[in-house]
Amino acid sequence: MATGRAAVSASPLEMRAVRAVRSAAPTTVIALGVFAAVRGAGVLVLGLGAWWAGRDPLKVLGRSWDSDWYLRIAAHGYGRTLMWPEATTGTGPVQSDYAFFPLYPTLIRLVSEILPGGMVPAALLVAWVSAAVAALGIYRVGERVIGPRAGLLLVGLWAALPHAVVLTLAYTEALLAAFAAWALYALLRDRWLWAAGLAVLAGLTRPTGLAVAVAVSATALYAIVVRRSRAPEVWLAGLVAPAGWAAYVLAVGAKVSDPFGGYLAVQRGWGSRFDFGVGALRSAERVLTGASVPLATTVTVVLLAMAGLLAVLLVLDRTPLALLAYTAILLVIGFGGAGFFESKPRFLLPAFPLLLPLAAVMAKARPRTAVMVTSVVAGLGYGYGLYLLLIARVPL
């Protein structure tokens, strides 16, 4: 009996396109689902914990530490300073909001003007959407480098990290990770202008956005010198990539009448400077010698040690140059910079390539084992997030 369906012919090109979409869509949706499940549960745990502690969950998520600075910039622009006077002299370091790069507060302001609710919901919306976009980009990088299954595990591990709670706060790590992941994916596919454009945006997001620009420029230099590329877009990408970061740094320098050293002076007001890792080594020594240190300091030392080990595995595994250059700069800044020691794991949160060796190993295990490991790591991360924000209240 005839079914009554009309026959529809399609060209081979159309059929291949349909098959490509059908094959790509499920894994992309699964990757997003994995991230949403892990981080959504984290938001729920943090919200319940804040409520139990008598604190407003929305304020914990949207006004913790640096979030308040971003919200003030979004609402009033730049120009705010705080001085912390010392008891003996009456003077002290001056903290300026010029330390914070402009793209995130600009997006907060734009979203708040379009949607109701005010600045805090707008800040959280930008951060959460950025985190989801980052997760998709991370999956694409993982899929291309270590395979689809390992790519899914890469997303799950990244979402479950101890400091991944920051991805659901009004912070800039999620936005930087989104630009970085898709810029690296563009480099892996030789999409030079896309990579350069995303590097410019990353450079306007936070200081460590410089790592994305270095990845693009280093990969372009390799293509020119080693692969003998003469394509104009390769040269253009290598030159343009640092423009966003450089533009803001020079603008701050001009504002404080020191074009080349002004931004560094602003950072010194926050206690941030490059000490070649001396401060990190001293903190590690205190932990290893059994000195009385906060839990957050101990965890930071352990995480930095693990990051160093994973970086070695990345090099031995012959990871693509773009990923190595990006991760190396983040590690240099994270290990070598002085300042709030407990914030270092947050600075390394966008360094997702560090998790590639772990994801590759877990992909060879049974699915049940991989899910169990990810779940345990996520559970520990939820507890640590509660500790950081509600108990220790250390600067993130």
mmCIF file of C-alpha atoms in Angstrom:
data_model
loop_
_atom_site.group_PDB
_atom_site.id
_atom_site.type_symbol
_atom_site.label_atom_id
_atom_site.label_comp_id
_atom_site.label_asym_id
_atom_site.label_seq_id
_atom_site.Cartn_x
_atom_site.Cartn_y
_atom_site.Cartn_z
ATOM 1 C CA MET A 1 0.000 0.000 0.000
ATOM 2 C CA ALA A 2 1.312 3.437 -0.877
ATOM 3 C CA THR A 3 2.233 5.665 2.022
ATOM 4 C CA GLY A 4 1.193 8.879 0.302
ATOM 5 C CA ARG A 5 4.625 10.478 0.867
ATOM 6 C CA ALA A 6 5.956 12.584 -1.960
ATOM 7 C CA ALA A 7 9.386 11.661 -3.217
ATOM 8 C CA VAL A 8 11.942 14.394 -2.723
ATOM 9 C CA SER A 9 15.262 14.346 -4.494
ATOM 10 C CA ALA A 10 18.362 15.957 -3.077
ATOM 11 C CA SER A 11 21.786 16.592 -4.479
ATOM 12 C CA PRO A 12 24.800 14.714 -3.038
ATOM 13 C CA LEU A 13 26.116 18.000 -1.621
ATOM 14 C CA GLU A 14 22.853 18.633 0.231
ATOM 15 C CA MET A 15 22.797 15.092 1.588
ATOM 16 C CA ARG A 16 26.359 15.447 2.904
ATOM 17 C CA ALA A 17 25.457 18.746 4.565
ATOM 18 C CA VAL A 18 22.412 17.178 6.242
ATOM 19 C CA ARG A 19 24.462 14.233 7.496
ATOM 20 C CA ALA A 20 27.146 16.612 8.825
ATOM 21 C CA VAL A 21 24.555 18.632 10.763
ATOM 22 C CA ARG A 22 22.918 15.497 12.153
ATOM 23 C CA SER A 23 26.242 14.046 13.251
ATOM 24 C CA ALA A 24 27.502 17.294 14.808
ATOM 25 C CA ALA A 25 24.330 18.445 16.550
ATOM 26 C CA PRO A 26 23.946 15.581 19.077
ATOM 27 C CA THR A 27 27.496 15.828 20.438
ATOM 28 C CA THR A 28 27.270 19.617 20.601
ATOM 29 C CA VAL A 29 23.986 19.393 22.488
ATOM 30 C CA ILE A 30 25.427 16.730 24.792
ATOM 31 C CA ALA A 31 28.492 18.884 25.497
ATOM 32 C CA LEU A 32 26.283 21.822 26.418
ATOM 33 C CA GLY A 33 24.085 19.515 28.499
ATOM 34 C CA VAL A 34 27.100 18.164 30.403
ATOM 35 C CA PHE A 35 28.255 21.677 31.233
ATOM 36 C CA ALA A 36 24.754 22.858 32.180
ATOM 37 C CA ALA A 37 24.216 19.835 34.439
ATOM 38 C CA VAL A 38 27.515 20.207 36.293
ATOM 39 C CA ARG A 39 27.428 23.960 36.716
ATOM 40 C CA GLY A 40 23.656 24.143 37.184
ATOM 41 C CA ALA A 41 23.955 21.803 40.143
ATOM 42 C CA GLY A 42 26.773 23.994 41.421
ATOM 43 C CA VAL A 43 24.567 27.090 41.282
ATOM 44 C CA LEU A 44 21.809 25.225 43.116
ATOM 45 C CA VAL A 45 24.188 24.066 45.856
ATOM 46 C CA LEU A 46 25.660 27.550 46.242
ATOM 47 C CA GLY A 47 22.209 29.149 46.291
ATOM 48 C CA LEU A 48 20.945 26.763 48.972
ATOM 49 C CA GLY A 49 24.130 27.252 50.975
ATOM 50 C CA ALA A 50 23.789 31.029 50.838
ATOM 51 C CA TRP A 51 20.146 30.822 51.873
ATOM 52 C CA TRP A 52 21.037 28.497 54.762
ATOM 53 C CA ALA A 53 23.745 30.947 55.877
ATOM 54 C CA GLY A 54 21.260 33.815 55.837
ATOM 55 C CA ARG A 55 22.767 35.529 52.801
ATOM 56 C CA ASP A 56 21.084 36.644 49.602
ATOM 57 C CA PRO A 57 22.025 34.113 46.870
ATOM 58 C CA LEU A 58 21.784 36.801 44.193
ATOM 59 C CA LYS A 59 24.295 38.993 46.020
ATOM 60 C CA VAL A 60 26.653 36.064 46.573
ATOM 61 C CA LEU A 61 26.571 35.262 42.853
ATOM 62 C CA GLY A 62 26.511 38.813 41.544
ATOM 63 C CA ARG A 63 28.353 40.987 44.067
ATOM 64 C CA SER A 64 31.274 38.952 45.369
ATOM 65 C CA TRP A 65 34.646 40.718 45.440
ATOM 66 C CA ASP A 66 35.623 41.992 41.963
ATOM 67 C CA SER A 67 32.013 41.761 40.766
ATOM 68 C CA ASP A 68 31.185 44.952 42.629
ATOM 69 C CA TRP A 69 33.921 46.822 40.768
ATOM 70 C CA TYR A 70 32.614 45.658 37.400
ATOM 71 C CA LEU A 71 29.074 46.660 38.328
ATOM 72 C CA ARG A 72 30.189 50.133 39.399
ATOM 73 C CA ILE A 73 32.114 50.610 36.146
ATOM 74 C CA ALA A 74 29.049 49.488 34.191
ATOM 75 C CA ALA A 75 26.829 51.936 36.058
ATOM 76 C CA HIS A 76 29.103 54.974 36.460
ATOM 77 C CA GLY A 77 32.155 54.510 34.236
ATOM 78 C CA TYR A 78 35.772 54.614 35.326
ATOM 79 C CA GLY A 79 37.308 56.876 37.956
ATOM 80 C CA ARG A 80 36.734 55.128 41.297
ATOM 81 C CA THR A 81 39.687 54.705 43.695
ATOM 82 C CA LEU A 82 40.033 53.310 47.207
ATOM 83 C CA MET A 83 42.916 53.925 49.594
ATOM 84 C CA TRP A 84 43.737 51.539 52.435
ATOM 85 C CA PRO A 85 45.543 53.729 55.007
ATOM 86 C CA GLU A 86 48.152 52.171 57.279
ATOM 87 C CA ALA A 87 47.869 52.741 61.015
ATOM 88 C CA THR A 88 51.302 54.356 61.331
ATOM 89 C CA THR A 89 51.451 56.629 58.300
ATOM 90 C CA GLY A 90 47.802 57.235 57.497
ATOM 91 C CA THR A 91 48.516 56.509 53.853
ATOM 92 C CA GLY A 92 48.595 53.300 51.883
ATOM 93 C CA PRO A 93 48.109 51.675 48.480
ATOM 94 C CA VAL A 94 45.510 53.190 46.179
ATOM 95 C CA GLN A 95 43.324 50.778 44.274
ATOM 96 C CA SER A 96 41.950 52.111 41.006
ATOM 97 C CA ASP A 97 39.216 50.644 38.821
ATOM 98 C CA TYR A 98 41.498 51.163 35.813
ATOM 99 C CA ALA A 99 42.890 47.736 36.723
ATOM 100 C CA PHE A 100 39.706 46.211 35.263
ATOM 101 C CA PHE A 101 39.439 45.838 31.496
ATOM 102 C CA PRO A 102 36.383 47.377 29.801
ATOM 103 C CA LEU A 103 34.579 44.756 27.707
ATOM 104 C CA TYR A 104 32.682 42.941 30.462
ATOM 105 C CA PRO A 105 31.251 46.082 32.141
ATOM 106 C CA THR A 106 30.346 47.406 28.686
ATOM 107 C CA LEU A 107 28.355 44.239 27.969
ATOM 108 C CA ILE A 108 26.696 44.476 31.383
ATOM 109 C CA ARG A 109 25.545 48.004 30.645
ATOM 110 C CA LEU A 110 24.240 47.075 27.177
ATOM 111 C CA VAL A 111 22.303 44.058 28.461
ATOM 112 C CA SER A 112 20.868 46.022 31.410
ATOM 113 C CA GLU A 113 19.503 48.619 28.997
ATOM 114 C CA ILE A 114 17.779 45.945 26.917
ATOM 115 C CA LEU A 115 16.458 43.607 29.620
ATOM 116 C CA PRO A 116 14.707 44.463 32.905
ATOM 117 C CA GLY A 117 16.118 43.590 36.299
ATOM 118 C CA GLY A 118 19.104 45.861 36.712
ATOM 119 C CA MET A 119 22.853 45.412 36.626
ATOM 120 C CA VAL A 120 23.261 42.245 38.708
ATOM 121 C CA PRO A 121 21.000 39.997 36.585
ATOM 122 C CA ALA A 122 22.607 41.464 33.457
ATOM 123 C CA ALA A 123 26.092 40.683 34.786
ATOM 124 C CA LEU A 124 25.111 37.117 35.625
ATOM 125 C CA LEU A 125 23.416 36.618 32.266
ATOM 126 C CA VAL A 126 26.530 37.744 30.390
ATOM 127 C CA ALA A 127 28.716 35.470 32.521
ATOM 128 C CA TRP A 128 26.432 32.419 32.185
ATOM 129 C CA VAL A 129 25.975 32.787 28.444
ATOM 130 C CA SER A 130 29.729 33.270 28.076
ATOM 131 C CA ALA A 131 30.365 30.102 30.099
ATOM 132 C CA ALA A 132 28.035 28.106 27.860
ATOM 133 C CA VAL A 133 29.698 29.476 24.720
ATOM 134 C CA ALA A 134 33.087 28.647 26.236
ATOM 135 C CA ALA A 135 31.970 25.081 26.939
ATOM 136 C CA LEU A 136 30.998 24.614 23.299
ATOM 137 C CA GLY A 137 34.335 26.023 22.142
ATOM 138 C CA ILE A 138 36.235 23.810 24.573
ATOM 139 C CA TYR A 139 34.373 20.778 23.271
ATOM 140 C CA ARG A 140 35.259 21.688 19.684
ATOM 141 C CA VAL A 141 38.939 22.036 20.575
ATOM 142 C CA GLY A 142 38.887 18.754 22.465
ATOM 143 C CA GLU A 143 37.033 16.982 19.678
ATOM 144 C CA ARG A 144 39.601 18.090 17.142
ATOM 145 C CA VAL A 145 42.677 17.314 19.271
ATOM 146 C CA ILE A 146 41.736 14.178 21.254
ATOM 147 C CA GLY A 147 38.385 13.005 19.847
ATOM 148 C CA PRO A 148 34.635 13.462 20.520
ATOM 149 C CA ARG A 149 34.356 11.337 23.672
ATOM 150 C CA ALA A 150 37.415 12.923 25.240
ATOM 151 C CA GLY A 151 36.053 16.336 24.226
ATOM 152 C CA LEU A 152 32.916 15.705 26.274
ATOM 153 C CA LEU A 153 35.017 14.662 29.247
ATOM 154 C CA LEU A 154 37.142 17.779 28.798
ATOM 155 C CA VAL A 155 34.016 19.914 29.178
ATOM 156 C CA GLY A 156 32.881 17.946 32.216
ATOM 157 C CA LEU A 157 36.251 18.233 33.948
ATOM 158 C CA TRP A 158 36.488 21.956 33.216
ATOM 159 C CA ALA A 159 33.008 22.540 34.647
ATOM 160 C CA ALA A 160 33.867 20.509 37.754
ATOM 161 C CA LEU A 161 37.146 22.225 38.705
ATOM 162 C CA PRO A 162 37.417 23.475 42.306
ATOM 163 C CA HIS A 163 37.341 27.126 41.189
ATOM 164 C CA ALA A 164 34.708 26.579 38.478
ATOM 165 C CA VAL A 165 32.261 28.302 40.825
ATOM 166 C CA VAL A 166 33.744 31.489 39.320
ATOM 167 C CA LEU A 167 32.074 30.595 36.003
ATOM 168 C CA THR A 168 28.695 31.276 37.604
ATOM 169 C CA LEU A 169 29.720 34.501 39.344
ATOM 170 C CA ALA A 170 29.750 37.992 37.820
ATOM 171 C CA TYR A 171 33.400 37.593 36.824
ATOM 172 C CA THR A 172 35.322 37.751 33.559
ATOM 173 C CA GLU A 173 36.877 34.269 33.426
ATOM 174 C CA ALA A 174 33.922 32.807 31.516
ATOM 175 C CA LEU A 175 34.027 35.582 28.917
ATOM 176 C CA LEU A 176 37.780 35.190 28.434
ATOM 177 C CA ALA A 177 37.447 31.405 28.161
ATOM 178 C CA ALA A 178 34.790 31.818 25.457
ATOM 179 C CA PHE A 179 36.996 34.062 23.323
ATOM 180 C CA ALA A 180 40.045 31.888 23.957
ATOM 181 C CA ALA A 181 38.399 28.563 23.137
ATOM 182 C CA TRP A 182 36.936 29.731 19.849
ATOM 183 C CA ALA A 183 40.115 31.615 18.890
ATOM 184 C CA LEU A 184 42.150 28.446 19.443
ATOM 185 C CA TYR A 185 39.620 26.419 17.472
ATOM 186 C CA ALA A 186 39.877 28.955 14.657
ATOM 187 C CA LEU A 187 43.668 28.583 14.694
ATOM 188 C CA LEU A 188 43.379 24.795 14.538
ATOM 189 C CA ARG A 189 41.312 25.254 11.370
ATOM 190 C CA ASP A 190 43.508 28.009 9.904
ATOM 191 C CA ARG A 191 40.763 30.633 10.251
ATOM 192 C CA TRP A 192 43.247 33.419 10.857
ATOM 193 C CA LEU A 193 41.038 36.500 10.789
ATOM 194 C CA TRP A 194 38.464 34.914 13.104
ATOM 195 C CA ALA A 195 41.242 34.022 15.516
ATOM 196 C CA ALA A 196 42.680 37.546 15.414
ATOM 197 C CA GLY A 197 39.293 39.191 15.957
ATOM 198 C CA LEU A 198 38.565 36.980 18.974
ATOM 199 C CA ALA A 199 42.058 37.700 20.322
ATOM 200 C CA VAL A 200 41.349 41.430 20.161
ATOM 201 C CA LEU A 201 38.139 40.917 22.170
ATOM 202 C CA ALA A 202 39.960 38.692 24.661
ATOM 203 C CA GLY A 203 42.547 41.447 25.093
ATOM 204 C CA LEU A 204 39.775 43.840 26.077
ATOM 205 C CA THR A 205 38.360 41.405 28.643
ATOM 206 C CA ARG A 206 41.099 40.963 31.239
ATOM 207 C CA PRO A 207 44.917 41.199 31.539
ATOM 208 C CA THR A 208 45.407 37.497 30.846
ATOM 209 C CA GLY A 209 43.712 38.014 27.498
ATOM 210 C CA LEU A 210 47.261 38.659 26.344
ATOM 211 C CA ALA A 211 47.651 34.861 26.248
ATOM 212 C CA VAL A 212 45.180 34.590 23.366
ATOM 213 C CA ALA A 213 47.045 37.250 21.400
ATOM 214 C CA VAL A 214 50.361 35.477 21.998
ATOM 215 C CA ALA A 215 48.844 32.203 20.774
ATOM 216 C CA VAL A 216 47.661 33.839 17.544
ATOM 217 C CA SER A 217 50.888 35.758 16.928
ATOM 218 C CA ALA A 218 53.129 32.778 17.746
ATOM 219 C CA THR A 219 51.152 30.485 15.470
ATOM 220 C CA ALA A 220 51.250 33.074 12.695
ATOM 221 C CA LEU A 221 55.013 33.469 13.118
ATOM 222 C CA TYR A 222 55.450 29.697 12.896
ATOM 223 C CA ALA A 223 53.351 29.599 9.740
ATOM 224 C CA ILE A 224 55.433 32.376 8.169
ATOM 225 C CA VAL A 225 58.898 31.152 9.186
ATOM 226 C CA VAL A 226 58.542 27.368 9.161
ATOM 227 C CA ARG A 227 55.661 26.707 6.788
ATOM 228 C CA ARG A 228 56.705 29.573 4.503
ATOM 229 C CA SER A 229 53.193 30.970 4.387
ATOM 230 C CA ARG A 230 52.774 34.178 2.413
ATOM 231 C CA ALA A 231 49.018 34.513 2.896
ATOM 232 C CA PRO A 232 48.118 38.127 3.791
ATOM 233 C CA GLU A 233 45.627 37.012 6.452
ATOM 234 C CA VAL A 234 48.387 35.208 8.371
ATOM 235 C CA TRP A 235 50.514 38.361 8.566
ATOM 236 C CA LEU A 236 47.488 40.483 9.429
ATOM 237 C CA ALA A 237 46.352 38.125 12.181
ATOM 238 C CA GLY A 238 49.777 38.067 13.784
ATOM 239 C CA LEU A 239 49.976 41.849 13.855
ATOM 240 C CA VAL A 240 46.384 42.623 14.869
ATOM 241 C CA ALA A 241 45.912 40.011 17.624
ATOM 242 C CA PRO A 242 47.509 42.063 20.470
ATOM 243 C CA ALA A 243 45.662 45.266 19.509
ATOM 244 C CA GLY A 244 42.861 45.020 22.085
ATOM 245 C CA TRP A 245 45.163 44.373 25.045
ATOM 246 C CA ALA A 246 47.698 46.980 23.944
ATOM 247 C CA ALA A 247 45.021 49.616 23.310
ATOM 248 C CA TYR A 248 43.629 49.418 26.836
ATOM 249 C CA VAL A 249 47.034 49.284 28.528
ATOM 250 C CA LEU A 250 48.199 52.351 26.595
ATOM 251 C CA ALA A 251 44.902 54.150 27.241
ATOM 252 C CA VAL A 252 45.286 53.659 30.990
ATOM 253 C CA GLY A 253 48.904 54.817 30.741
ATOM 254 C CA ALA A 254 47.809 57.984 28.963
ATOM 255 C CA LYS A 255 45.113 58.564 31.575
ATOM 256 C CA VAL A 256 47.603 58.456 34.441
ATOM 257 C CA SER A 257 50.275 60.377 32.484
ATOM 258 C CA ASP A 258 52.608 57.412 32.097
ATOM 259 C CA PRO A 259 51.889 55.860 28.671
ATOM 260 C CA PHE A 260 54.089 52.775 29.002
ATOM 261 C CA GLY A 261 54.207 52.181 32.744
ATOM 262 C CA GLY A 262 50.887 53.548 33.908
ATOM 263 C CA TYR A 263 48.937 50.304 33.846
ATOM 264 C CA LEU A 264 51.692 48.510 35.766
ATOM 265 C CA ALA A 265 51.559 51.259 38.378
ATOM 266 C CA VAL A 266 47.801 50.767 38.683
ATOM 267 C CA GLN A 267 48.339 47.026 39.191
ATOM 268 C CA ARG A 268 50.963 47.660 41.855
ATOM 269 C CA GLY A 269 48.306 49.540 43.797
ATOM 270 C CA TRP A 270 46.485 46.213 43.994
ATOM 271 C CA GLY A 271 49.639 44.425 45.113
ATOM 272 C CA SER A 272 50.018 42.804 41.698
ATOM 273 C CA ARG A 273 53.454 42.656 40.170
ATOM 274 C CA PHE A 274 55.679 40.066 38.521
ATOM 275 C CA ASP A 275 58.028 38.514 41.082
ATOM 276 C CA PHE A 276 59.099 35.463 39.036
ATOM 277 C CA GLY A 277 57.227 33.124 41.358
ATOM 278 C CA VAL A 278 58.964 34.103 44.603
ATOM 279 C CA GLY A 279 55.687 34.669 46.415
ATOM 280 C CA ALA A 280 54.250 31.385 45.166
ATOM 281 C CA LEU A 281 57.338 29.482 46.325
ATOM 282 C CA ARG A 282 57.155 31.058 49.775
ATOM 283 C CA SER A 283 53.513 30.040 50.113
ATOM 284 C CA ALA A 284 54.374 26.512 48.989
ATOM 285 C CA GLU A 285 57.195 26.383 51.548
ATOM 286 C CA ARG A 286 54.814 27.346 54.334
ATOM 287 C CA VAL A 287 52.439 24.557 53.340
ATOM 288 C CA LEU A 288 55.186 21.931 52.993
ATOM 289 C CA THR A 289 56.826 22.823 56.315
ATOM 290 C CA GLY A 290 53.567 22.404 58.191
ATOM 291 C CA ALA A 291 52.996 26.060 58.979
ATOM 292 C CA SER A 292 49.516 27.129 59.964
ATOM 293 C CA VAL A 293 47.949 28.297 56.709
ATOM 294 C CA PRO A 294 44.331 28.590 55.548
ATOM 295 C CA LEU A 295 42.803 25.705 53.609
ATOM 296 C CA ALA A 296 42.527 27.945 50.549
ATOM 297 C CA THR A 297 46.301 28.435 50.532
ATOM 298 C CA THR A 298 46.954 24.702 50.767
ATOM 299 C CA VAL A 299 44.521 23.951 47.964
ATOM 300 C CA THR A 300 46.095 26.670 45.829
ATOM 301 C CA VAL A 301 49.557 25.124 46.252
ATOM 302 C CA VAL A 302 48.225 21.682 45.311
ATOM 303 C CA LEU A 303 46.386 23.005 42.264
ATOM 304 C CA LEU A 304 49.431 24.939 41.048
ATOM 305 C CA ALA A 305 51.574 21.820 41.411
ATOM 306 C CA MET A 306 49.027 19.812 39.408
ATOM 307 C CA ALA A 307 48.917 22.527 36.765
ATOM 308 C CA GLY A 308 52.683 22.345 36.403
ATOM 309 C CA LEU A 309 52.573 18.565 36.013
ATOM 310 C CA LEU A 310 49.808 18.739 33.420
ATOM 311 C CA ALA A 311 51.760 21.386 31.529
ATOM 312 C CA VAL A 312 54.678 18.976 31.254
ATOM 313 C CA LEU A 313 52.321 16.287 29.943
ATOM 314 C CA LEU A 314 50.999 18.748 27.364
ATOM 315 C CA VAL A 315 54.492 19.365 26.043
ATOM 316 C CA LEU A 316 55.372 15.667 25.965
ATOM 317 C CA ASP A 317 52.143 14.899 24.135
ATOM 318 C CA ARG A 318 53.103 17.299 21.315
ATOM 319 C CA THR A 319 50.014 19.441 21.716
ATOM 320 C CA PRO A 320 49.433 21.972 18.888
ATOM 321 C CA LEU A 321 51.536 25.121 19.150
ATOM 322 C CA ALA A 322 48.530 27.422 19.566
ATOM 323 C CA LEU A 323 47.372 25.576 22.687
ATOM 324 C CA LEU A 324 50.894 25.391 24.105
ATOM 325 C CA ALA A 325 51.566 29.102 23.629
ATOM 326 C CA TYR A 326 48.227 30.089 25.151
ATOM 327 C CA THR A 327 48.634 27.813 28.164
ATOM 328 C CA ALA A 328 52.273 28.800 28.693
ATOM 329 C CA ILE A 329 51.468 32.503 29.011
ATOM 330 C CA LEU A 330 48.646 31.797 31.470
ATOM 331 C CA LEU A 331 51.004 29.656 33.536
ATOM 332 C CA VAL A 332 53.755 32.281 33.488
ATOM 333 C CA ILE A 333 51.301 34.951 34.662
ATOM 334 C CA GLY A 334 49.721 32.618 37.216
ATOM 335 C CA PHE A 335 52.979 31.343 38.723
ATOM 336 C CA GLY A 336 55.100 34.463 38.323
ATOM 337 C CA GLY A 337 52.666 37.141 39.422
ATOM 338 C CA ALA A 338 52.498 38.356 43.004
ATOM 339 C CA GLY A 339 49.263 39.502 44.578
ATOM 340 C CA PHE A 340 46.322 37.608 46.042
ATOM 341 C CA PHE A 341 47.798 34.105 46.194
ATOM 342 C CA GLU A 342 44.458 32.315 46.599
ATOM 343 C CA SER A 343 43.261 33.907 43.330
ATOM 344 C CA LYS A 344 45.852 32.080 41.206
ATOM 345 C CA PRO A 345 43.657 29.024 40.434
ATOM 346 C CA ARG A 346 40.975 31.434 39.211
ATOM 347 C CA PHE A 347 43.472 33.050 36.862
ATOM 348 C CA LEU A 348 44.258 29.579 35.471
ATOM 349 C CA LEU A 349 40.604 28.616 35.020
ATOM 350 C CA PRO A 350 40.624 29.586 31.305
ATOM 351 C CA ALA A 351 43.693 27.327 30.825
ATOM 352 C CA PHE A 352 41.489 24.394 29.808
ATOM 353 C CA PRO A 353 44.180 22.778 27.582
ATOM 354 C CA LEU A 354 45.831 21.639 30.831
ATOM 355 C CA LEU A 355 42.985 19.132 31.164
ATOM 356 C CA LEU A 356 43.591 17.521 27.770
ATOM 357 C CA PRO A 357 45.861 14.738 29.142
ATOM 358 C CA LEU A 358 43.328 13.839 31.850
ATOM 359 C CA ALA A 359 40.428 13.833 29.408
ATOM 360 C CA ALA A 360 42.388 11.640 26.985
ATOM 361 C CA VAL A 361 43.133 9.096 29.722
ATOM 362 C CA MET A 362 39.563 9.084 31.021
ATOM 363 C CA ALA A 363 38.234 8.552 27.500
ATOM 364 C CA LYS A 364 39.917 5.134 27.517
ATOM 365 C CA ALA A 365 38.170 4.104 30.728
ATOM 366 C CA ARG A 366 34.702 2.641 31.030
ATOM 367 C CA PRO A 367 31.918 5.237 30.714
ATOM 368 C CA ARG A 368 30.728 4.473 34.231
ATOM 369 C CA THR A 369 34.196 5.142 35.625
ATOM 370 C CA ALA A 370 34.531 8.423 33.726
ATOM 371 C CA VAL A 371 31.133 9.603 34.949
ATOM 372 C CA MET A 372 31.965 8.621 38.523
ATOM 373 C CA VAL A 373 35.307 10.449 38.501
ATOM 374 C CA THR A 374 33.715 13.596 37.051
ATOM 375 C CA SER A 375 30.909 13.427 39.616
ATOM 376 C CA VAL A 376 33.332 13.087 42.533
ATOM 377 C CA VAL A 377 35.439 16.012 41.284
ATOM 378 C CA ALA A 378 32.280 18.087 40.823
ATOM 379 C CA GLY A 379 31.046 17.262 44.333
ATOM 380 C CA LEU A 380 34.365 18.309 45.844
ATOM 381 C CA GLY A 381 34.229 21.479 43.759
ATOM 382 C CA TYR A 382 30.748 22.321 45.062
ATOM 383 C CA GLY A 383 31.938 21.997 48.649
ATOM 384 C CA TYR A 384 35.050 24.045 47.993
ATOM 385 C CA GLY A 385 32.998 26.766 46.291
ATOM 386 C CA LEU A 386 30.811 27.005 49.395
ATOM 387 C CA TYR A 387 33.929 27.237 51.536
ATOM 388 C CA LEU A 388 35.467 30.011 49.439
ATOM 389 C CA LEU A 389 32.394 32.209 49.248
ATOM 390 C CA LEU A 390 30.581 31.571 52.520
ATOM 391 C CA ILE A 391 33.185 30.452 55.074
ATOM 392 C CA ALA A 392 36.722 31.558 54.193
ATOM 393 C CA ARG A 393 35.587 34.593 52.216
ATOM 394 C CA VAL A 394 39.053 34.929 50.725
ATOM 395 C CA PRO A 395 39.460 37.263 47.737
ATOM 396 C CA LEU A 396 38.698 35.380 44.541
#
